[in-house]
Amino acid sequence: MTAVHGSSVDIPTPDGSADAYVVHPDDGARHPAVLLYMDAFGLRPHLKAMADRLASAGYTVLVPNVFYRHGRAPLVELPEFIDPAERPEIIQSLRPAAQTLTSEAAVRDAGAYLDWLAASPLTSDGPAGVTGYCMGAALALRTAGSHPDRVAAAAGFHGAFLATDAPDSPHLLADRITAEVYFGHADQDSTNPPEQIDRLDAALTDASVRHRAEVYAGAHHGFTQADTAMHHPEATERHWTALLDLFGRALPARHNVIGHQNTGTGNGDATQ
Protein backbone atom coordinates (compact mmCIF):
# COMPACT_ATOMS: atom_id res chain seq x y z
CA MET A 1 0.00 0.00 0.00
CA THR A 2 1.10 3.55 -0.71
CA ALA A 3 2.64 5.32 2.29
CA VAL A 4 0.46 8.14 3.61
CA HIS A 5 0.90 11.11 5.91
CA GLY A 6 -1.79 12.25 8.33
CA SER A 7 -2.08 15.31 10.53
CA SER A 8 -4.54 17.19 12.71
CA VAL A 9 -6.00 20.39 11.29
CA ASP A 10 -8.56 23.02 12.23
CA ILE A 11 -11.21 24.03 9.68
CA PRO A 12 -12.76 27.51 9.98
CA THR A 13 -16.54 27.41 9.70
CA PRO A 14 -19.29 30.04 10.05
CA ASP A 15 -19.96 28.64 13.54
CA GLY A 16 -16.43 28.23 14.85
CA SER A 17 -13.50 25.94 14.21
CA ALA A 18 -13.84 22.23 13.46
CA ASP A 19 -11.01 19.95 14.44
CA ALA A 20 -10.29 17.38 11.76
CA TYR A 21 -7.87 14.79 10.43
CA VAL A 22 -6.38 15.06 6.95
CA VAL A 23 -4.33 12.34 5.27
CA HIS A 24 -2.78 12.09 1.82
CA PRO A 25 -0.31 9.94 -0.14
CA ASP A 26 3.23 10.76 0.91
CA ASP A 27 4.44 11.27 -2.66
CA GLY A 28 4.67 15.04 -3.12
CA ALA A 29 1.70 15.15 -5.50
CA ARG A 30 -1.78 16.60 -5.45
CA HIS A 31 -4.68 14.15 -5.31
CA PRO A 32 -8.48 14.29 -5.66
CA ALA A 33 -10.26 15.52 -2.56
CA VAL A 34 -12.50 13.29 -0.46
CA LEU A 35 -14.65 14.38 2.46
CA LEU A 36 -15.26 11.48 4.85
CA TYR A 37 -18.09 11.91 7.34
CA MET A 38 -17.85 10.14 10.68
CA ASP A 39 -20.34 7.85 12.35
CA ALA A 40 -21.91 8.84 15.67
CA PHE A 41 -18.92 7.66 17.70
CA GLY A 42 -16.81 10.30 16.02
CA LEU A 43 -13.24 10.99 15.07
CA ARG A 44 -11.09 8.26 16.66
CA PRO A 45 -8.23 5.89 15.75
CA HIS A 46 -10.41 3.48 13.76
CA LEU A 47 -11.88 6.25 11.61
CA LYS A 48 -8.41 7.63 10.99
CA ALA A 49 -7.31 4.15 9.89
CA MET A 50 -10.18 4.06 7.40
CA ALA A 51 -9.11 7.46 6.06
CA ASP A 52 -5.53 6.20 5.79
CA ARG A 53 -6.64 3.24 3.70
CA LEU A 54 -8.64 5.48 1.39
CA ALA A 55 -5.73 7.91 1.06
CA SER A 56 -3.40 5.05 0.14
CA ALA A 57 -5.56 4.53 -2.96
CA GLY A 58 -4.63 8.01 -4.18
CA TYR A 59 -6.83 10.57 -2.41
CA THR A 60 -6.48 13.49 -0.01
CA VAL A 61 -9.02 12.69 2.70
CA LEU A 62 -10.52 15.07 5.26
CA VAL A 63 -12.38 13.69 8.30
CA PRO A 64 -13.99 16.52 10.30
CA ASN A 65 -15.33 16.27 13.82
CA VAL A 66 -18.89 17.28 12.94
CA PHE A 67 -19.69 17.63 16.64
CA TYR A 68 -17.12 20.43 17.03
CA ARG A 69 -19.74 22.80 18.47
CA HIS A 70 -19.65 20.65 21.61
CA GLY A 71 -15.86 20.34 21.80
CA ARG A 72 -12.88 18.66 20.23
CA ALA A 73 -12.88 14.93 19.55
CA PRO A 74 -13.39 12.67 21.33
CA LEU A 75 -16.36 14.25 23.08
CA VAL A 76 -16.68 11.27 25.41
CA GLU A 77 -14.21 8.64 26.49
CA LEU A 78 -14.48 5.65 24.18
CA PRO A 79 -13.27 2.13 24.88
CA GLU A 80 -10.93 0.49 22.38
CA PHE A 81 -13.80 -1.84 21.49
CA ILE A 82 -17.45 -0.79 21.79
CA ASP A 83 -19.61 -3.72 22.82
CA PRO A 84 -23.44 -3.86 22.84
CA ALA A 85 -23.63 -3.30 26.60
CA GLU A 86 -21.74 0.02 26.38
CA ARG A 87 -23.29 1.25 23.14
CA PRO A 88 -26.60 2.70 24.49
CA GLU A 89 -24.88 4.77 27.18
CA ILE A 90 -22.34 6.16 24.73
CA ILE A 91 -25.03 7.04 22.18
CA GLN A 92 -27.08 8.74 24.89
CA SER A 93 -24.12 10.87 25.97
CA LEU A 94 -23.55 11.98 22.37
CA ARG A 95 -27.21 12.76 21.67
CA PRO A 96 -27.03 16.49 22.60
CA ALA A 97 -24.20 17.02 20.12
CA ALA A 98 -26.07 15.15 17.40
CA GLN A 99 -29.22 17.19 17.99
CA THR A 100 -27.25 20.42 17.59
CA LEU A 101 -26.22 19.39 14.08
CA THR A 102 -29.33 20.62 12.29
CA SER A 103 -29.77 20.31 8.54
CA GLU A 104 -28.96 24.01 8.15
CA ALA A 105 -25.80 23.69 10.23
CA ALA A 106 -24.74 20.62 8.26
CA VAL A 107 -25.04 22.51 4.97
CA ARG A 108 -23.00 25.43 6.32
CA ASP A 109 -20.34 23.04 7.58
CA ALA A 110 -20.22 21.15 4.29
CA GLY A 111 -19.45 24.36 2.44
CA ALA A 112 -16.60 25.11 4.84
CA TYR A 113 -15.12 21.62 4.51
CA LEU A 114 -15.30 21.76 0.71
CA ASP A 115 -13.78 25.25 0.74
CA TRP A 116 -10.85 24.01 2.80
CA LEU A 117 -10.25 21.05 0.53
CA ALA A 118 -10.46 23.18 -2.62
CA ALA A 119 -7.92 25.66 -1.22
CA SER A 120 -5.52 22.99 0.02
CA PRO A 121 -2.26 22.51 -1.90
CA LEU A 122 -2.73 18.78 -1.27
CA THR A 123 -5.72 18.49 -3.60
CA SER A 124 -6.01 18.49 -7.37
CA ASP A 125 -8.50 20.62 -9.27
CA GLY A 126 -12.04 19.45 -9.72
CA PRO A 127 -15.03 18.40 -7.61
CA ALA A 128 -14.68 16.23 -4.53
CA GLY A 129 -15.89 12.84 -3.49
CA VAL A 130 -17.91 12.37 -0.31
CA THR A 131 -18.54 9.27 1.77
CA GLY A 132 -20.21 8.79 5.12
CA TYR A 133 -21.07 6.16 7.70
CA CYS A 134 -24.14 5.87 9.93
CA MET A 135 -25.23 9.48 10.46
CA GLY A 136 -22.43 10.43 8.07
CA ALA A 137 -24.28 8.81 5.16
CA ALA A 138 -27.07 11.34 5.59
CA LEU A 139 -24.48 14.12 5.73
CA ALA A 140 -22.92 12.83 2.49
CA LEU A 141 -26.33 12.83 0.80
CA ARG A 142 -27.08 16.31 2.12
CA THR A 143 -23.69 17.59 0.94
CA ALA A 144 -24.20 16.24 -2.58
CA GLY A 145 -27.64 17.85 -2.73
CA SER A 146 -26.69 21.22 -1.27
CA HIS A 147 -23.39 21.64 -3.15
CA PRO A 148 -24.06 19.82 -6.44
CA ASP A 149 -21.41 21.62 -8.48
CA ARG A 150 -18.70 20.66 -5.99
CA VAL A 151 -19.38 16.93 -5.53
CA ALA A 152 -18.75 14.39 -8.29
CA ALA A 153 -19.38 11.22 -6.27
CA ALA A 154 -21.21 10.49 -3.03
CA ALA A 155 -21.47 7.27 -1.05
CA GLY A 156 -23.10 6.18 2.17
CA PHE A 157 -22.85 2.98 4.19
CA HIS A 158 -25.21 1.67 6.86
CA GLY A 159 -26.87 5.07 6.71
CA ALA A 160 -29.35 6.21 9.32
CA PHE A 161 -32.62 8.11 8.71
CA LEU A 162 -31.94 8.76 5.03
CA ALA A 163 -35.55 8.98 3.86
CA THR A 164 -37.89 9.83 6.71
CA ASP A 165 -41.18 11.74 6.82
CA ALA A 166 -39.43 14.84 8.18
CA PRO A 167 -39.70 18.01 6.07
CA ASP A 168 -35.90 18.22 5.90
CA SER A 169 -35.19 14.53 5.23
CA PRO A 170 -31.97 14.14 3.19
CA HIS A 171 -33.68 12.25 0.36
CA LEU A 172 -35.70 15.35 -0.50
CA LEU A 173 -32.52 16.86 -1.97
CA ALA A 174 -32.33 14.15 -4.65
CA ASP A 175 -33.53 16.44 -7.43
CA ARG A 176 -30.51 18.71 -6.87
CA ILE A 177 -27.85 16.00 -7.02
CA THR A 178 -25.55 15.82 -10.06
CA ALA A 179 -23.02 13.42 -8.53
CA GLU A 180 -22.93 9.68 -9.08
CA VAL A 181 -24.25 8.02 -5.91
CA TYR A 182 -23.77 4.65 -4.20
CA PHE A 183 -25.40 3.31 -1.04
CA GLY A 184 -24.52 0.13 0.81
CA HIS A 185 -27.38 -0.63 3.18
CA ALA A 186 -27.38 -3.10 6.05
CA ASP A 187 -30.27 -5.55 5.90
CA GLN A 188 -30.52 -5.60 9.70
CA ASP A 189 -30.79 -1.91 10.48
CA SER A 190 -33.63 -0.38 12.46
CA THR A 191 -32.43 3.14 11.56
CA ASN A 192 -32.89 2.45 7.84
CA PRO A 193 -35.84 0.08 7.36
CA PRO A 194 -36.89 -1.31 3.94
CA GLU A 195 -39.52 1.37 3.42
CA GLN A 196 -36.86 4.10 3.76
CA ILE A 197 -34.50 2.25 1.43
CA ASP A 198 -37.29 2.08 -1.16
CA ARG A 199 -38.20 5.75 -0.64
CA LEU A 200 -34.61 6.84 -1.15
CA ASP A 201 -34.22 4.72 -4.27
CA ALA A 202 -37.46 6.10 -5.70
CA ALA A 203 -36.36 9.68 -5.05
CA LEU A 204 -33.02 9.13 -6.77
CA THR A 205 -34.65 7.32 -9.68
CA ASP A 206 -37.31 10.00 -10.16
CA ALA A 207 -34.58 12.65 -10.17
CA SER A 208 -32.56 10.69 -12.78
CA VAL A 209 -29.57 10.51 -10.44
CA ARG A 210 -26.93 8.00 -11.51
CA HIS A 211 -26.99 5.66 -8.57
CA ARG A 212 -26.69 2.15 -7.28
CA ALA A 213 -28.02 0.86 -3.98
CA GLU A 214 -27.27 -2.55 -2.55
CA VAL A 215 -28.48 -4.28 0.58
CA TYR A 216 -25.73 -6.23 2.31
CA ALA A 217 -27.16 -9.51 3.58
CA GLY A 218 -26.28 -10.40 7.16
CA ALA A 219 -24.88 -6.95 7.91
CA HIS A 220 -25.94 -4.85 10.88
CA HIS A 221 -25.94 -1.10 11.31
CA GLY A 222 -22.28 -0.11 11.73
CA PHE A 223 -20.85 -3.04 9.78
CA THR A 224 -17.74 -1.12 8.62
CA GLN A 225 -16.66 -0.14 12.11
CA ALA A 226 -14.04 -2.66 13.25
CA ASP A 227 -13.86 -1.22 16.76
CA THR A 228 -17.49 -2.18 17.45
CA ALA A 229 -19.40 -5.42 17.86
CA MET A 230 -21.38 -4.60 14.71
CA HIS A 231 -18.37 -5.16 12.47
CA HIS A 232 -18.88 -7.51 9.52
CA PRO A 233 -15.53 -8.22 7.78
CA GLU A 234 -17.00 -9.47 4.49
CA ALA A 235 -19.43 -6.57 4.20
CA THR A 236 -16.62 -4.16 5.04
CA GLU A 237 -14.45 -5.45 2.20
CA ARG A 238 -17.44 -5.28 -0.14
CA HIS A 239 -17.85 -1.65 0.90
CA TRP A 240 -14.21 -0.90 0.04
CA THR A 241 -14.61 -2.46 -3.40
CA ALA A 242 -17.72 -0.41 -4.13
CA LEU A 243 -16.30 2.84 -2.76
CA LEU A 244 -13.00 2.63 -4.62
CA ASP A 245 -14.80 1.67 -7.81
CA LEU A 246 -17.05 4.73 -7.51
CA PHE A 247 -14.23 7.15 -6.77
CA GLY A 248 -11.95 5.60 -9.39
CA ARG A 249 -14.62 6.25 -11.99
CA ALA A 250 -15.75 9.70 -10.86
CA LEU A 251 -12.52 11.19 -9.47
CA PRO A 252 -9.71 10.54 -11.95
CA ALA A 253 -6.34 10.96 -10.27
CA ARG A 254 -4.24 13.98 -11.13
CA HIS A 255 -0.69 13.71 -9.90
CA ASN A 256 0.37 17.36 -9.97
CA VAL A 257 3.50 18.18 -8.01
CA ILE A 258 2.85 20.07 -4.78
CA GLY A 259 4.62 23.39 -4.69
CA HIS A 260 4.05 24.17 -1.04
CA GLN A 261 2.39 22.10 1.65
CA ASN A 262 0.28 23.78 4.31
CA THR A 263 -2.24 21.44 5.89
CA GLY A 264 -3.43 23.83 8.57
CA THR A 265 -2.78 24.05 12.27
CA GLY A 266 -2.15 21.20 14.64
CA ASN A 267 0.29 18.37 15.10
CA GLY A 268 1.48 16.09 12.33
CA ASP A 269 1.72 12.35 12.74
CA ALA A 270 2.95 10.13 9.93
CA THR A 271 1.07 6.91 9.31
CA GLN A 272 2.02 4.02 7.13
JSON list of N, CA and C in Angstrom, two decimals, residues 2 14 21 28 55 68 75 86 108 119 129 137 140 151 154 171 189 210 219 241 247:
[
{"chain": "A", "resi": 2, "resn": "THR", "atom": "N", "xyz": [0.38, 2.30, -0.65]},
{"chain": "A", "resi": 2, "resn": "THR", "atom": "CA", "xyz": [1.10, 3.55, -0.71]},
{"chain": "A", "resi": 2, "resn": "THR", "atom": "C", "xyz": [1.24, 4.16, 0.68]},
{"chain": "A", "resi": 14, "resn": "PRO", "atom": "N", "xyz": [-18.50, 28.88, 9.60]},
{"chain": "A", "resi": 14, "resn": "PRO", "atom": "CA", "xyz": [-19.29, 30.04, 10.05]},
{"chain": "A", "resi": 14, "resn": "PRO", "atom": "C", "xyz": [-19.64, 29.99, 11.53]},
{"chain": "A", "resi": 21, "resn": "TYR", "atom": "N", "xyz": [-9.05, 15.59, 10.80]},
{"chain": "A", "resi": 21, "resn": "TYR", "atom": "CA", "xyz": [-7.87, 14.79, 10.43]},
{"chain": "A", "resi": 21, "resn": "TYR", "atom": "C", "xyz": [-7.78, 14.81, 8.91]},
{"chain": "A", "resi": 28, "resn": "GLY", "atom": "N", "xyz": [4.39, 13.71, -2.59]},
{"chain": "A", "resi": 28, "resn": "GLY", "atom": "CA", "xyz": [4.67, 15.04, -3.12]},
{"chain": "A", "resi": 28, "resn": "GLY", "atom": "C", "xyz": [3.78, 15.45, -4.26]},
{"chain": "A", "resi": 55, "resn": "ALA", "atom": "N", "xyz": [-6.81, 7.05, 1.58]},
{"chain": "A", "resi": 55, "resn": "ALA", "atom": "CA", "xyz": [-5.73, 7.91, 1.06]},
{"chain": "A", "resi": 55, "resn": "ALA", "atom": "C", "xyz": [-4.69, 7.08, 0.32]},
{"chain": "A", "resi": 68, "resn": "TYR", "atom": "N", "xyz": [-18.07, 19.46, 16.48]},
{"chain": "A", "resi": 68, "resn": "TYR", "atom": "CA", "xyz": [-17.12, 20.43, 17.03]},
{"chain": "A", "resi": 68, "resn": "TYR", "atom": "C", "xyz": [-17.79, 21.51, 17.89]},
{"chain": "A", "resi": 75, "resn": "LEU", "atom": "N", "xyz": [-15.49, 13.54, 22.13]},
{"chain": "A", "resi": 75, "resn": "LEU", "atom": "CA", "xyz": [-16.36, 14.25, 23.08]},
{"chain": "A", "resi": 75, "resn": "LEU", "atom": "C", "xyz": [-16.55, 13.46, 24.36]},
{"chain": "A", "resi": 86, "resn": "GLU", "atom": "N", "xyz": [-22.19, -1.37, 26.22]},
{"chain": "A", "resi": 86, "resn": "GLU", "atom": "CA", "xyz": [-21.74, 0.02, 26.38]},
{"chain": "A", "resi": 86, "resn": "GLU", "atom": "C", "xyz": [-22.40, 0.96, 25.38]},
{"chain": "A", "resi": 108, "resn": "ARG", "atom": "N", "xyz": [-24.04, 24.41, 6.12]},
{"chain": "A", "resi": 108, "resn": "ARG", "atom": "CA", "xyz": [-23.00, 25.43, 6.32]},
{"chain": "A", "resi": 108, "resn": "ARG", "atom": "C", "xyz": [-21.64, 24.77, 6.49]},
{"chain": "A", "resi": 119, "resn": "ALA", "atom": "N", "xyz": [-9.04, 24.73, -1.39]},
{"chain": "A", "resi": 119, "resn": "ALA", "atom": "CA", "xyz": [-7.92, 25.66, -1.22]},
{"chain": "A", "resi": 119, "resn": "ALA", "atom": "C", "xyz": [-6.62, 24.96, -0.84]},
{"chain": "A", "resi": 129, "resn": "GLY", "atom": "N", "xyz": [-15.08, 13.99, -3.83]},
{"chain": "A", "resi": 129, "resn": "GLY", "atom": "CA", "xyz": [-15.89, 12.84, -3.49]},
{"chain": "A", "resi": 129, "resn": "GLY", "atom": "C", "xyz": [-16.29, 12.95, -2.03]},
{"chain": "A", "resi": 137, "resn": "ALA", "atom": "N", "xyz": [-23.70, 9.07, 6.48]},
{"chain": "A", "resi": 137, "resn": "ALA", "atom": "CA", "xyz": [-24.28, 8.81, 5.16]},
{"chain": "A", "resi": 137, "resn": "ALA", "atom": "C", "xyz": [-25.31, 9.87, 4.81]},
{"chain": "A", "resi": 140, "resn": "ALA", "atom": "N", "xyz": [-23.45, 12.94, 3.86]},
{"chain": "A", "resi": 140, "resn": "ALA", "atom": "CA", "xyz": [-22.92, 12.83, 2.49]},
{"chain": "A", "resi": 140, "resn": "ALA", "atom": "C", "xyz": [-24.02, 13.14, 1.47]},
{"chain": "A", "resi": 151, "resn": "VAL", "atom": "N", "xyz": [-19.46, 18.35, -5.89]},
{"chain": "A", "resi": 151, "resn": "VAL", "atom": "CA", "xyz": [-19.38, 16.93, -5.53]},
{"chain": "A", "resi": 151, "resn": "VAL", "atom": "C", "xyz": [-19.62, 16.08, -6.76]},
{"chain": "A", "resi": 154, "resn": "ALA", "atom": "N", "xyz": [-20.79, 10.54, -4.42]},
{"chain": "A", "resi": 154, "resn": "ALA", "atom": "CA", "xyz": [-21.21, 10.49, -3.03]},
{"chain": "A", "resi": 154, "resn": "ALA", "atom": "C", "xyz": [-21.60, 9.06, -2.68]},
{"chain": "A", "resi": 171, "resn": "HIS", "atom": "N", "xyz": [-33.29, 12.73, 1.69]},
{"chain": "A", "resi": 171, "resn": "HIS", "atom": "CA", "xyz": [-33.68, 12.25, 0.36]},
{"chain": "A", "resi": 171, "resn": "HIS", "atom": "C", "xyz": [-34.43, 13.29, -0.45]},
{"chain": "A", "resi": 189, "resn": "ASP", "atom": "N", "xyz": [-31.07, -3.28, 10.06]},
{"chain": "A", "resi": 189, "resn": "ASP", "atom": "CA", "xyz": [-30.79, -1.91, 10.48]},
{"chain": "A", "resi": 189, "resn": "ASP", "atom": "C", "xyz": [-32.10, -1.19, 10.80]},
{"chain": "A", "resi": 210, "resn": "ARG", "atom": "N", "xyz": [-27.69, 9.24, -11.28]},
{"chain": "A", "resi": 210, "resn": "ARG", "atom": "CA", "xyz": [-26.93, 8.00, -11.51]},
{"chain": "A", "resi": 210, "resn": "ARG", "atom": "C", "xyz": [-26.63, 7.39, -10.15]},
{"chain": "A", "resi": 219, "resn": "ALA", "atom": "N", "xyz": [-25.62, -8.07, 7.33]},
{"chain": "A", "resi": 219, "resn": "ALA", "atom": "CA", "xyz": [-24.88, -6.95, 7.91]},
{"chain": "A", "resi": 219, "resn": "ALA", "atom": "C", "xyz": [-25.78, -6.13, 8.82]},
{"chain": "A", "resi": 241, "resn": "THR", "atom": "N", "xyz": [-14.58, -2.22, -1.96]},
{"chain": "A", "resi": 241, "resn": "THR", "atom": "CA", "xyz": [-14.61, -2.46, -3.40]},
{"chain": "A", "resi": 241, "resn": "THR", "atom": "C", "xyz": [-15.55, -1.47, -4.09]},
{"chain": "A", "resi": 247, "resn": "PHE", "atom": "N", "xyz": [-15.17, 6.03, -6.72]},
{"chain": "A", "resi": 247, "resn": "PHE", "atom": "CA", "xyz": [-14.23, 7.15, -6.77]},
{"chain": "A", "resi": 247, "resn": "PHE", "atom": "C", "xyz": [-13.26, 7.02, -7.94]}
]
